[in-house]
Amino acid sequence: MNIKQSKGYQVFRIFNTVIMIFVIFVTLYPFIYLVAQSFSNDAAVGAGKVTFFPIDFTLETYKYILTKDDSFFRFYGNTILYSVVGTFISVAGTALLAYPLSKPKLRLNKFFTPFVVFTMYFTGGMIPNYILITQWLGMGDTIWAIILPGAISTFNLLLMKSFFTGLPDELEEAASIDGMGVYGIFARIILPLSKPILATMTLFYLVGMWNEWFGPFLYLNTRDKWPIALWVRQLVEGANNVDVSSTAEASSVQATLKSATMVLTSLPIMCVYPFVQKYFVQGMTIGAVKG
Amino acid sequence: MAKEKAKQKPVGAKTSLLHHVKKEWKLYSFLVLPILYYVVFKYVPVLGNIIAFRKYKGGSNILGEEWVGFRYFRQFLTDPSFWKAFGNTLRLSIGYLLVRFPATLIFALLINEIRKTAWKRTVQTVSYLPHFISLVVVCGMVKELLAGNGPVNALLQALGMEKIAFMSEPGWFDAVYIISGVWQALGWGTILYLTAMTNINTELYEASAIDGAGRFKQAIHVTIPGILPTIMTLLIMDIGGIVTSNNMQKILLLYNPLTQERADIIGTLVYRMGISGGNFSYASAVGLFEAVIGLILVTSANFLSRKLTETSLW
């Protein structure tokens, strides 16, 4: 391509690079600050001395969280449990619904598709949901109250439906002629071909479940069932209702405890998403193009 | 190719519906559990809005005690705290939309101008990051960064300015809310634009270059028209979301009694009235009102867009 490299354009490119560096810095700085705090001495944090690098580098906070206080592992374990079970149910449910909806020959889809899409624009709201979960279904204080209400995201469903619509019919027809049934085709032809969209869905649901705090906040009364996000919220909201043991050791990690817990909460997702990026961009693309 | 085959199919279209379902029952069987899910978790709550018209007391009758018509609607429509929340909802959502929407579009256009693939990838990967972080952590970060002895105030002091109590001065809530929102959404919001841009025919760029258009003119006359359907689709959805409580969770995490007068939105009002206060019927009425306005907004935006740009969601 012959792009005319005018003076103005060259100036623009320098300007553009500067903007990008600025955006990267602004995006990353809060994380840098958090990490620096978590490795700093509590007194230095309290005095507001930390800006970029840890002051009086120490591993005490992490040591405290990981060895002295078992609440971290309890909440972290809960988050893992909810995320794994929730993601499995969500991905399976979304795939099961999206597959038939992607078949134009199914005449009842004229009803089912609008039935599903309508919920993107009109929902019951917080209070009816709360009453449904706690009173009608009696799911209060159980894992189901957190997992089931948001199990299928209609937006994700539409992404997956467009992906299935884009798969060539010929493969299914050939398999069908070879005597393979509907279930066999789905399990052995469709699902293996759908790795990009399955990876995308898994990431979206996993992130959603991992970060979820409001559902647990509404429905979990027993503290031992909390996910880590709810624990972070309590730490952030301030010490007024945190039951920290009154030992000097406990209070000395209090200020850095917040940052370290936030770092540990975000770490797994920060490590995973760059590797799945290719898939979710692809997934979003297919969904957006096909509509 | 696949299309042609599909066209040959309507041979069986004349068979009865029952026959059709019998023939395709295996495919329909996939739908049973998911549709049941939609009925229970999406449609039952829609019907549950009935309690907005009935007097509800927890425990006794789950559908409420008696019909009271629009009593709860009249009640909140004459309640000053509702109107304050309504105004805050509009101000915060529209302010956020007005900043985020152009910022995302401009950022996408700028990313599109990056020629080095590795650098482009780096920018994108980094800018997506905040989207994956829990709101709880984001709001925790906001509080840490804006604290009295946090880095933002340190910077202000280094520049010779006064410290600002960002989290407790109501006047700062809008800025805190909007900027932190843009921070979290900016990179993620560019994905669909960038995708749409890669689908623009490169011949259009070559033709405009021959006509003497520079990069800037190409962006205005080729890129933006090329992604207009995407822009409109996202705008319609955003307009529909102006009153809905998408951002309620964030405000619940960010606000406090000091900033409440500027920060309380319909969603947080519903939460306080309903879940904390136990006024289920009153809170449902407010929630239903909000949902209906949201539906009206998205429908009107969709209608206008179809008339003006021939792009619509349905």
Coordinates of C-alpha atoms in Angstrom, one line a residue:
Chain A
M1 CA 0.0 0.0 0.0
N2 CA 1.1 3.5 -0.9
I3 CA 0.2 5.6 2.1
K4 CA 1.4 9.1 1.5
Q5 CA 3.6 9.9 4.5
S6 CA 2.8 13.6 4.8
K7 CA 4.4 15.7 7.5
G8 CA 1.0 16.0 9.2
Y9 CA 0.6 12.3 9.3
Q10 CA 4.0 11.8 10.8
V11 CA 3.2 14.3 13.5
F12 CA -0.1 12.4 14.1
R13 CA 1.7 9.1 14.5
I14 CA 4.0 10.5 17.2
F15 CA 1.0 12.0 18.9
N16 CA -0.9 8.7 18.6
T17 CA 2.0 6.8 20.2
V18 CA 2.1 9.2 23.0
I19 CA -1.7 8.8 23.6
M20 CA -1.3 5.0 23.6
I21 CA 1.5 5.1 26.1
F22 CA -0.6 7.4 28.2
V23 CA -3.6 5.0 28.0
I24 CA -1.4 2.0 28.9
F25 CA 0.0 3.9 31.9
V26 CA -3.4 5.0 33.2
T27 CA -4.8 1.5 32.7
L28 CA -1.9 -0.2 34.5
Y29 CA -1.1 2.3 37.2
P30 CA -3.9 1.3 39.7
F31 CA -2.6 -2.3 39.5
I32 CA 1.0 -1.2 40.0
Y33 CA 0.0 0.9 43.0
L34 CA -1.9 -2.0 44.5
V35 CA 0.9 -4.4 44.0
A36 CA 3.4 -1.9 45.5
Q37 CA 1.2 -1.4 48.5
S38 CA 0.8 -5.1 49.1
F39 CA 4.6 -5.6 49.4
S40 CA 5.1 -2.5 51.5
N41 CA 5.4 -1.9 55.2
D42 CA 2.1 -1.0 56.7
A43 CA 3.4 2.2 58.2
A44 CA 4.8 3.4 54.9
V45 CA 1.4 2.8 53.3
G46 CA -0.4 4.6 56.1
A47 CA 1.9 7.6 55.6
G48 CA 1.1 7.7 51.9
K49 CA 4.7 7.2 50.9
V50 CA 4.1 4.4 48.4
T51 CA 3.6 5.5 44.8
F52 CA 5.3 3.1 42.3
F53 CA 7.6 0.8 44.2
P54 CA 7.2 -1.0 47.5
I55 CA 8.6 0.8 50.5
D56 CA 10.5 -1.4 53.0
F57 CA 9.8 -4.5 50.9
T58 CA 8.1 -7.2 52.9
L59 CA 6.2 -10.5 52.3
E60 CA 4.6 -10.2 55.7
T61 CA 1.1 -9.4 54.4
Y62 CA 1.1 -12.4 52.0
K63 CA 2.5 -14.6 54.7
Y64 CA -0.2 -13.5 57.0
I65 CA -3.0 -14.1 54.5
L66 CA -1.7 -17.4 53.3
T67 CA -0.7 -18.9 56.6
K68 CA -2.1 -17.2 59.6
D69 CA -5.7 -16.6 58.6
D70 CA -7.7 -19.4 57.2
S71 CA -10.5 -17.2 56.0
F72 CA -8.7 -16.4 52.8
F73 CA -8.6 -20.1 51.7
R74 CA -12.1 -20.6 52.7
F75 CA -13.4 -17.7 50.6
Y76 CA -11.1 -18.5 47.8
G77 CA -12.2 -22.1 47.8
N78 CA -15.8 -21.0 47.7
T79 CA -15.1 -18.8 44.7
I80 CA -13.4 -21.7 42.9
L81 CA -16.3 -24.0 43.6
Y82 CA -19.0 -21.5 42.5
S83 CA -17.0 -20.5 39.4
V84 CA -16.4 -24.1 38.2
V85 CA -19.9 -25.4 38.9
G86 CA -21.5 -22.2 37.6
T87 CA -19.5 -22.1 34.4
F88 CA -20.2 -25.7 33.6
I89 CA -23.9 -25.2 34.0
S90 CA -23.9 -21.9 32.1
V91 CA -21.9 -23.1 29.1
A92 CA -23.9 -26.4 28.9
G93 CA -27.2 -24.6 29.1
T94 CA -26.2 -21.9 26.6
A95 CA -24.9 -24.5 24.1
L96 CA -28.1 -26.6 24.4
L97 CA -30.3 -23.7 23.7
A98 CA -28.2 -22.1 21.0
Y99 CA -27.9 -25.2 18.9
P100 CA -31.6 -25.8 18.1
L101 CA -32.2 -22.0 17.9
S102 CA -29.6 -21.9 15.1
K103 CA -31.7 -24.3 13.0
P104 CA -34.1 -22.4 10.7
K105 CA -36.0 -25.7 9.9
L106 CA -37.3 -25.8 13.5
R107 CA -40.7 -24.1 13.1
L108 CA -41.2 -23.4 16.8
N109 CA -38.1 -21.2 16.8
K110 CA -40.4 -18.5 15.5
F111 CA -41.7 -18.5 19.0
F112 CA -38.7 -19.5 21.0
T113 CA -36.3 -16.9 19.6
P114 CA -38.4 -13.8 20.5
F115 CA -39.3 -15.5 23.8
V116 CA -35.6 -15.6 24.7
V117 CA -34.6 -12.2 23.2
F118 CA -37.4 -10.4 24.9
T119 CA -35.6 -10.9 28.3
M120 CA -32.7 -8.7 27.1
Y121 CA -35.1 -5.8 27.1
F122 CA -37.4 -6.5 29.9
T123 CA -36.7 -8.3 33.2
G124 CA -38.4 -8.7 36.5
G125 CA -36.2 -6.5 38.5
M126 CA -34.4 -6.9 41.8
I127 CA -37.4 -7.4 44.1
P128 CA -39.4 -10.0 42.3
N129 CA -36.1 -11.9 41.7
Y130 CA -35.3 -11.7 45.4
I131 CA -38.7 -13.0 46.4
L132 CA -38.5 -15.8 43.8
I133 CA -35.1 -17.0 45.1
T134 CA -35.7 -16.6 48.8
Q135 CA -39.4 -17.4 49.2
W136 CA -40.7 -19.3 46.2
L137 CA -37.7 -21.5 45.4
G138 CA -36.3 -21.5 48.9
M139 CA -32.7 -21.2 47.6
G140 CA -31.6 -18.6 50.1
D141 CA -28.1 -19.2 51.5
T142 CA -27.3 -21.9 48.9
I143 CA -25.0 -22.1 46.0
W144 CA -28.0 -22.3 43.6
A145 CA -29.1 -18.7 44.5
I146 CA -25.8 -17.5 43.1
I147 CA -25.4 -19.8 40.1
L148 CA -28.9 -20.2 38.7
P149 CA -30.4 -16.7 38.3
G150 CA -27.8 -15.6 35.8
A151 CA -27.0 -19.1 34.4
I152 CA -27.8 -18.2 30.8
S153 CA -26.8 -14.8 29.5
T154 CA -29.0 -14.0 26.5
F155 CA -26.2 -11.9 25.0
N156 CA -23.8 -14.9 25.2
L157 CA -26.6 -17.1 23.8
L158 CA -26.9 -14.9 20.7
L159 CA -23.1 -15.0 20.2
M160 CA -23.2 -18.8 20.3
K161 CA -26.2 -19.1 18.1
S162 CA -24.5 -17.0 15.4
F163 CA -21.5 -19.3 15.6
F164 CA -23.6 -22.4 15.1
T165 CA -25.4 -20.8 12.3
G166 CA -22.1 -20.2 10.6
L167 CA -21.1 -23.9 10.7
P168 CA -21.5 -25.6 7.3
D169 CA -24.6 -27.8 7.1
E170 CA -22.9 -30.3 4.8
L171 CA -20.9 -31.9 7.7
E172 CA -24.1 -32.6 9.6
E173 CA -25.9 -33.9 6.5
A174 CA -23.0 -36.2 5.7
A175 CA -22.9 -37.5 9.3
S176 CA -26.6 -38.0 9.2
I177 CA -26.3 -40.1 6.0
D178 CA -23.7 -42.1 7.8
G179 CA -26.3 -43.0 10.3
M180 CA -25.3 -40.7 13.1
G181 CA -28.2 -39.4 15.3
V182 CA -28.9 -35.8 16.4
Y183 CA -27.2 -36.3 19.8
G184 CA -24.2 -37.9 18.2
I185 CA -23.8 -35.1 15.6
F186 CA -24.0 -32.5 18.4
A187 CA -21.5 -34.3 20.6
R188 CA -19.0 -35.5 18.0
I189 CA -19.3 -33.0 15.2
I190 CA -20.6 -29.7 16.5
L191 CA -18.9 -29.4 19.8
P192 CA -15.4 -30.2 18.6
L193 CA -15.9 -27.6 15.8
S194 CA -17.0 -25.0 18.4
K195 CA -13.8 -24.8 20.4
P196 CA -13.4 -21.0 19.8
I197 CA -16.9 -20.1 20.9
L198 CA -16.8 -22.6 23.8
A199 CA -13.5 -21.1 25.0
T200 CA -15.1 -17.6 24.7
M201 CA -18.2 -18.6 26.6
T202 CA -16.2 -20.4 29.3
L203 CA -14.0 -17.3 29.8
F204 CA -17.0 -14.9 29.9
Y205 CA -19.0 -17.0 32.4
L206 CA -15.9 -17.8 34.5
V207 CA -15.0 -14.2 34.8
G208 CA -18.6 -13.3 35.6
M209 CA -18.8 -15.9 38.3
W210 CA -15.4 -15.2 39.7
N211 CA -16.1 -11.5 40.1
E212 CA -19.7 -11.9 41.3
W213 CA -20.5 -10.2 44.6
F214 CA -24.0 -8.9 44.4
G215 CA -25.8 -12.3 44.3
P216 CA -23.8 -13.7 47.2
F217 CA -24.3 -10.3 49.0
L218 CA -28.1 -10.7 48.7
Y219 CA -28.5 -14.4 49.3
L220 CA -25.7 -15.7 51.4
N221 CA -26.2 -15.2 55.1
T222 CA -23.6 -17.6 56.3
R223 CA -20.2 -16.0 56.2
D224 CA -18.4 -19.3 55.6
K225 CA -20.1 -19.6 52.2
W226 CA -18.9 -16.2 51.0
P227 CA -16.9 -15.9 47.8
I228 CA -13.6 -13.9 47.9
A229 CA -15.3 -10.9 46.2
L230 CA -17.6 -10.4 49.2
W231 CA -14.6 -10.6 51.6
V232 CA -12.8 -8.0 49.5
R233 CA -15.9 -5.8 49.7
Q234 CA -15.9 -6.1 53.5
L235 CA -12.2 -5.2 53.7
V236 CA -12.7 -2.2 51.5
E237 CA -15.8 -0.9 53.2
G238 CA -13.6 -0.4 56.3
A239 CA -12.7 -2.0 59.5
N240 CA -16.0 -1.2 61.3
N241 CA -17.5 -4.6 60.7
V242 CA -14.4 -6.7 60.1
D243 CA -13.8 -8.9 63.0
V244 CA -10.0 -8.7 63.1
S245 CA -8.5 -10.4 66.0
S246 CA -7.1 -7.8 68.4
T247 CA -3.5 -9.0 68.3
A248 CA -0.9 -6.5 67.4
E249 CA 0.2 -8.7 64.5
A250 CA -3.3 -8.6 63.0
S251 CA -3.5 -4.8 63.1
S252 CA -0.1 -4.4 61.7
V253 CA -1.2 -5.9 58.4
Q254 CA -4.6 -4.3 58.2
A255 CA -3.9 -1.6 55.7
T256 CA -1.8 -3.7 53.3
L257 CA -4.3 -6.6 53.7
K258 CA -6.8 -4.9 51.4
S259 CA -4.3 -4.5 48.6
A260 CA -2.9 -8.0 48.9
T261 CA -6.3 -9.6 48.9
M262 CA -7.3 -7.5 45.9
V263 CA -4.1 -8.6 44.1
L264 CA -4.7 -12.3 44.9
T265 CA -8.4 -12.0 43.9
S266 CA -7.6 -10.6 40.4
L267 CA -4.4 -12.6 39.7
P268 CA -5.9 -15.8 38.2
I269 CA -8.0 -13.9 35.7
M270 CA -5.2 -11.5 34.8
C271 CA -3.0 -14.5 34.1
V272 CA -5.6 -16.3 32.0
Y273 CA -7.3 -13.7 29.8
P274 CA -4.4 -12.7 27.5
F275 CA -4.2 -16.3 26.4
V276 CA -7.8 -16.6 25.6
Q277 CA -8.0 -13.2 24.0
K278 CA -7.7 -14.6 20.5
Y279 CA -10.8 -16.7 21.0
F280 CA -13.0 -14.1 22.6
V281 CA -12.2 -11.4 20.0
Q282 CA -13.0 -14.1 17.4
G283 CA -16.2 -15.0 19.2
M284 CA -17.4 -11.5 19.5
T285 CA -16.6 -10.9 15.9
I286 CA -18.6 -13.8 14.6
G287 CA -21.5 -12.7 16.9
A288 CA -21.4 -9.1 15.8
V289 CA -21.0 -9.8 12.1
K290 CA -23.8 -12.3 11.9
G291 CA -26.0 -10.3 14.3
Chain B
M1 CA -24.0 -23.3 -0.8
A2 CA -25.6 -24.0 2.5
K3 CA -28.3 -21.5 1.7
E4 CA -29.3 -23.3 -1.5
K5 CA -29.9 -26.5 0.4
A6 CA -32.0 -24.7 3.0
K7 CA -34.1 -23.4 0.2
Q8 CA -35.0 -26.8 -1.1
K9 CA -36.4 -27.8 2.3
P10 CA -39.8 -26.2 2.6
V11 CA -41.2 -29.3 0.9
G12 CA -42.3 -30.5 4.4
A13 CA -43.5 -27.1 5.4
K14 CA -47.1 -28.1 4.8
T15 CA -47.1 -31.0 7.3
S16 CA -48.8 -30.3 10.5
L17 CA -47.0 -28.8 13.5
L18 CA -47.5 -31.9 15.6
H19 CA -46.0 -34.0 12.8
H20 CA -43.1 -31.6 12.6
V21 CA -42.4 -31.7 16.4
K22 CA -42.6 -35.5 16.4
K23 CA -40.1 -35.6 13.5
E24 CA -37.7 -33.2 15.1
W25 CA -38.3 -34.1 18.8
K26 CA -34.6 -34.8 19.3
L27 CA -33.6 -31.3 18.4
Y28 CA -36.4 -29.9 20.4
S29 CA -35.4 -32.0 23.4
F30 CA -32.3 -29.8 23.7
L31 CA -34.6 -26.9 24.5
V32 CA -36.4 -28.3 27.4
L33 CA -34.1 -27.4 30.3
P34 CA -33.0 -24.0 29.0
I35 CA -36.5 -22.9 28.2
L36 CA -37.6 -24.1 31.6
Y37 CA -34.8 -21.9 33.0
Y38 CA -36.1 -18.9 31.1
V39 CA -39.6 -19.5 32.3
V40 CA -38.6 -19.8 36.0
F41 CA -35.8 -17.3 36.2
K42 CA -36.8 -14.7 33.6
Y43 CA -40.5 -14.8 33.2
V44 CA -41.7 -15.6 36.7
P45 CA -40.0 -12.5 38.0
V46 CA -41.7 -10.5 35.2
L47 CA -45.0 -11.8 36.5
G48 CA -43.8 -11.3 40.0
N49 CA -44.1 -7.6 39.3
I50 CA -47.7 -8.2 40.3
I51 CA -46.7 -7.4 43.8
A52 CA -46.2 -3.8 42.7
F53 CA -50.1 -3.7 42.5
R54 CA -50.7 -5.7 45.6
K55 CA -50.0 -5.1 49.3
Y56 CA -47.2 -7.5 50.1
K57 CA -46.2 -8.7 53.5
G58 CA -43.4 -11.3 53.7
G59 CA -44.3 -14.7 54.9
S60 CA -48.1 -14.9 54.5
N61 CA -49.2 -14.8 50.9
I62 CA -46.3 -14.8 48.5
L63 CA -48.4 -12.9 46.0
G64 CA -49.4 -10.2 48.5
E65 CA -52.5 -9.6 50.5
E66 CA -54.8 -7.5 48.4
W67 CA -55.1 -5.5 45.2
V68 CA -54.2 -1.8 45.8
G69 CA -54.0 -0.7 42.1
F70 CA -51.6 2.1 41.5
R71 CA -51.3 3.1 45.2
Y72 CA -47.5 2.4 45.3
F73 CA -46.9 4.2 42.0
R74 CA -48.8 7.3 43.3
Q75 CA -46.8 7.0 46.5
F76 CA -43.3 7.1 44.9
L77 CA -44.3 9.6 42.2
T78 CA -45.0 12.1 45.1
D79 CA -41.9 11.1 47.0
P80 CA -39.1 13.7 46.7
S81 CA -36.4 11.1 47.3
F82 CA -37.7 9.2 44.2
W83 CA -37.4 12.3 42.0
K84 CA -33.9 13.0 43.4
A85 CA -32.9 9.4 42.5
F86 CA -34.6 9.8 39.1
G87 CA -32.6 12.9 38.4
N88 CA -29.4 11.4 39.6
T89 CA -30.0 8.3 37.4
L90 CA -30.4 10.5 34.3
R91 CA -27.5 12.8 35.1
L92 CA -25.1 10.0 35.9
S93 CA -26.1 7.7 33.0
I94 CA -26.2 10.4 30.3
G95 CA -23.0 12.0 31.6
Y96 CA -21.3 8.6 31.4
L97 CA -22.7 7.9 28.0
L98 CA -21.6 11.3 26.7
V99 CA -18.1 10.7 27.8
R100 CA -17.7 7.0 27.2
F101 CA -19.3 6.7 23.8
P102 CA -17.1 9.2 21.9
A103 CA -14.0 8.2 23.9
T104 CA -14.4 4.6 22.9
L105 CA -15.0 5.5 19.2
I106 CA -12.0 7.8 19.1
F107 CA -9.8 5.2 20.9
A108 CA -10.8 2.6 18.3
L109 CA -10.0 5.0 15.5
L110 CA -6.6 5.7 17.0
I111 CA -5.9 2.0 17.5
N112 CA -6.8 1.4 13.9
E113 CA -4.1 3.8 12.9
I114 CA -1.4 1.7 14.6
R115 CA 0.7 0.0 11.9
K116 CA 2.9 -2.3 14.0
T117 CA 1.0 -5.4 14.8
A118 CA 2.9 -6.2 18.0
W119 CA 2.4 -2.7 19.4
K120 CA -1.3 -2.9 18.4
R121 CA -1.7 -6.2 20.2
T122 CA 0.0 -4.8 23.3
V123 CA -2.3 -1.8 23.4
Q124 CA -5.4 -3.9 23.0
T125 CA -4.4 -6.6 25.6
V126 CA -3.6 -4.0 28.2
S127 CA -6.8 -2.0 27.5
Y128 CA -9.0 -5.0 27.9
L129 CA -7.6 -5.8 31.3
P130 CA -9.9 -3.6 33.5
H131 CA -13.0 -5.3 32.0
F132 CA -12.0 -8.5 33.6
I133 CA -11.6 -7.1 37.1
S134 CA -14.3 -7.5 39.7
L135 CA -16.3 -4.3 40.4
V136 CA -15.5 -4.9 44.1
V137 CA -11.8 -4.6 43.3
V138 CA -12.3 -1.7 40.9
C139 CA -14.2 0.3 43.5
G140 CA -11.6 -0.7 46.1
M141 CA -8.9 0.7 43.8
V142 CA -10.8 3.9 43.2
K143 CA -11.0 4.4 47.0
E144 CA -7.3 3.7 47.5
L145 CA -6.2 5.9 44.6
L146 CA -8.4 8.8 45.7
A147 CA -7.8 8.5 49.4
G148 CA -6.5 11.6 51.3
N149 CA -3.0 10.3 51.2
G150 CA -3.3 8.4 48.0
P151 CA -1.3 9.0 44.8
V152 CA -3.9 11.3 43.1
N153 CA -3.8 13.7 46.0
A154 CA 0.0 13.4 46.2
L155 CA 0.1 14.4 42.6
L156 CA -2.2 17.4 43.2
Q157 CA 0.0 18.5 46.1
A158 CA 3.2 18.1 44.0
L159 CA 1.5 20.4 41.5
G160 CA 0.9 22.9 44.3
M161 CA -2.8 22.3 44.6
E162 CA -5.0 21.5 47.6
K163 CA -5.9 18.0 48.6
I164 CA -9.4 16.9 47.5
A165 CA -11.7 14.7 49.5
F166 CA -13.0 12.9 46.4
M167 CA -15.0 10.2 48.1
S168 CA -16.9 12.4 50.6
E169 CA -17.6 15.5 48.6
P170 CA -20.9 15.0 46.7
G171 CA -19.7 17.4 44.0
W172 CA -17.0 15.0 43.0
F173 CA -19.2 11.9 42.7
D174 CA -20.0 12.4 39.0
A175 CA -16.4 12.7 38.0
V176 CA -15.3 9.7 40.1
Y177 CA -18.2 7.6 38.7
I178 CA -17.7 8.6 35.1
I179 CA -13.9 8.5 34.9
S180 CA -13.7 5.2 36.7
G181 CA -16.4 3.8 34.4
V182 CA -14.5 5.0 31.3
W183 CA -11.3 3.5 32.7
Q184 CA -13.0 0.1 33.0
A185 CA -14.9 0.1 29.7
L186 CA -12.7 1.9 27.2
G187 CA -10.6 -0.9 25.8
W188 CA -13.4 -3.5 25.8
G189 CA -15.7 -1.1 24.0
T190 CA -13.4 -0.9 21.0
I191 CA -13.6 -4.6 20.1
L192 CA -16.7 -4.4 17.9
Y193 CA -15.6 -1.2 16.2
L194 CA -12.2 -2.6 15.4
T195 CA -13.9 -5.7 14.0
A196 CA -16.2 -3.6 11.9
M197 CA -13.2 -1.7 10.6
T198 CA -11.4 -4.7 9.4
N199 CA -14.4 -5.6 7.4
I200 CA -14.3 -2.4 5.4
N201 CA -13.3 -3.0 1.8
T202 CA -9.7 -1.8 1.3
E203 CA -10.5 -0.6 -2.2
L204 CA -12.5 2.2 -0.7
Y205 CA -9.3 3.4 1.0
E206 CA -7.3 3.1 -2.1
A207 CA -9.9 5.0 -4.2
S208 CA -10.0 7.8 -1.6
A209 CA -6.2 7.9 -1.5
I210 CA -6.2 8.4 -5.3
D211 CA -8.7 11.2 -4.9
G212 CA -6.1 12.8 -2.6
A213 CA -7.7 12.1 0.8
G214 CA -5.2 12.0 3.7
R215 CA -5.5 9.6 6.6
F216 CA -7.8 12.0 8.5
K217 CA -10.2 12.4 5.6
Q218 CA -10.2 8.7 5.0
A219 CA -11.2 8.2 8.6
I220 CA -14.1 10.7 8.2
H221 CA -15.3 9.6 4.8
V222 CA -14.5 5.9 4.8
T223 CA -14.0 4.4 8.2
I224 CA -16.8 6.1 10.1
P225 CA -19.5 5.5 7.4
G226 CA -18.2 1.9 7.3
I227 CA -18.8 1.3 11.0
L228 CA -22.0 3.4 11.2
P229 CA -24.2 0.3 11.7
T230 CA -22.1 -0.8 14.6
I231 CA -22.1 2.7 16.1
M232 CA -25.9 2.8 15.8
T233 CA -26.4 -0.7 17.3
L234 CA -24.3 0.1 20.3
L235 CA -25.9 3.5 20.7
I236 CA -29.4 2.1 20.7
M237 CA -28.5 -0.5 23.4
D238 CA -26.8 2.2 25.5
I239 CA -29.8 4.5 25.2
G240 CA -32.0 1.7 26.4
G241 CA -29.7 1.2 29.3
I242 CA -29.9 4.8 30.5
V243 CA -32.4 4.2 33.2
T244 CA -31.9 0.5 33.9
S245 CA -29.9 -0.5 36.9
N246 CA -26.8 -1.8 35.2
N247 CA -24.7 0.6 37.2
M248 CA -26.5 0.1 40.4
Q249 CA -23.9 -2.4 41.8
K250 CA -21.1 0.1 41.2
I251 CA -22.9 2.9 43.0
L252 CA -23.8 0.6 45.8
L253 CA -20.0 0.0 46.2
L254 CA -19.0 3.6 45.7
Y255 CA -21.5 5.8 47.5
N256 CA -21.8 6.6 51.2
P257 CA -24.1 8.8 53.3
L258 CA -22.0 11.9 52.5
T259 CA -22.4 11.5 48.8
Q260 CA -25.8 10.0 48.7
E261 CA -27.7 13.1 47.6
R262 CA -25.8 13.1 44.3
A263 CA -25.2 9.4 44.0
D264 CA -28.5 7.7 44.9
I265 CA -30.0 6.3 41.7
I266 CA -33.3 4.4 41.1
G267 CA -31.5 1.0 41.5
T268 CA -30.0 1.9 44.9
L269 CA -33.3 3.3 46.0
V270 CA -35.0 0.0 45.1
Y271 CA -32.3 -1.9 47.0
R272 CA -32.6 0.3 50.1
M273 CA -36.4 0.4 50.1
G274 CA -37.0 -3.2 49.2
I275 CA -34.2 -5.5 50.4
S276 CA -33.0 -3.4 53.4
G277 CA -36.3 -1.7 54.2
G278 CA -38.7 -4.6 53.5
N279 CA -41.1 -2.4 51.5
F280 CA -41.3 -5.0 48.7
S281 CA -44.4 -3.6 47.0
Y282 CA -43.2 -0.1 46.9
A283 CA -39.7 -1.1 45.7
S284 CA -41.2 -3.3 43.0
A285 CA -43.4 -0.5 41.8
V286 CA -40.3 1.7 41.4
G287 CA -38.4 -1.1 39.7
L288 CA -41.3 -1.8 37.3
F289 CA -41.5 1.9 36.4
E290 CA -37.8 1.9 35.7
A291 CA -38.0 -1.2 33.5
V292 CA -40.9 0.2 31.5
I293 CA -39.1 3.4 30.8
G294 CA -36.0 1.4 29.7
L295 CA -38.2 -0.6 27.3
I296 CA -39.7 2.6 25.9
L297 CA -36.3 4.2 25.5
V298 CA -34.8 1.3 23.6
T299 CA -37.9 0.9 21.4
S300 CA -37.8 4.6 20.5
A301 CA -34.1 4.6 19.8
N302 CA -34.5 1.6 17.7
F303 CA -37.4 3.2 15.8
L304 CA -35.5 6.4 15.2
S305 CA -32.4 4.6 14.1
R306 CA -34.3 2.5 11.6
K307 CA -35.8 5.7 10.1
L308 CA -32.6 7.7 10.1
T309 CA -29.9 5.2 9.3
E310 CA -31.7 2.0 8.3
T311 CA -29.9 0.2 11.2
S312 CA -32.0 -1.4 13.9
L313 CA -31.8 -4.2 16.5
W314 CA -35.0 -5.7 15.3

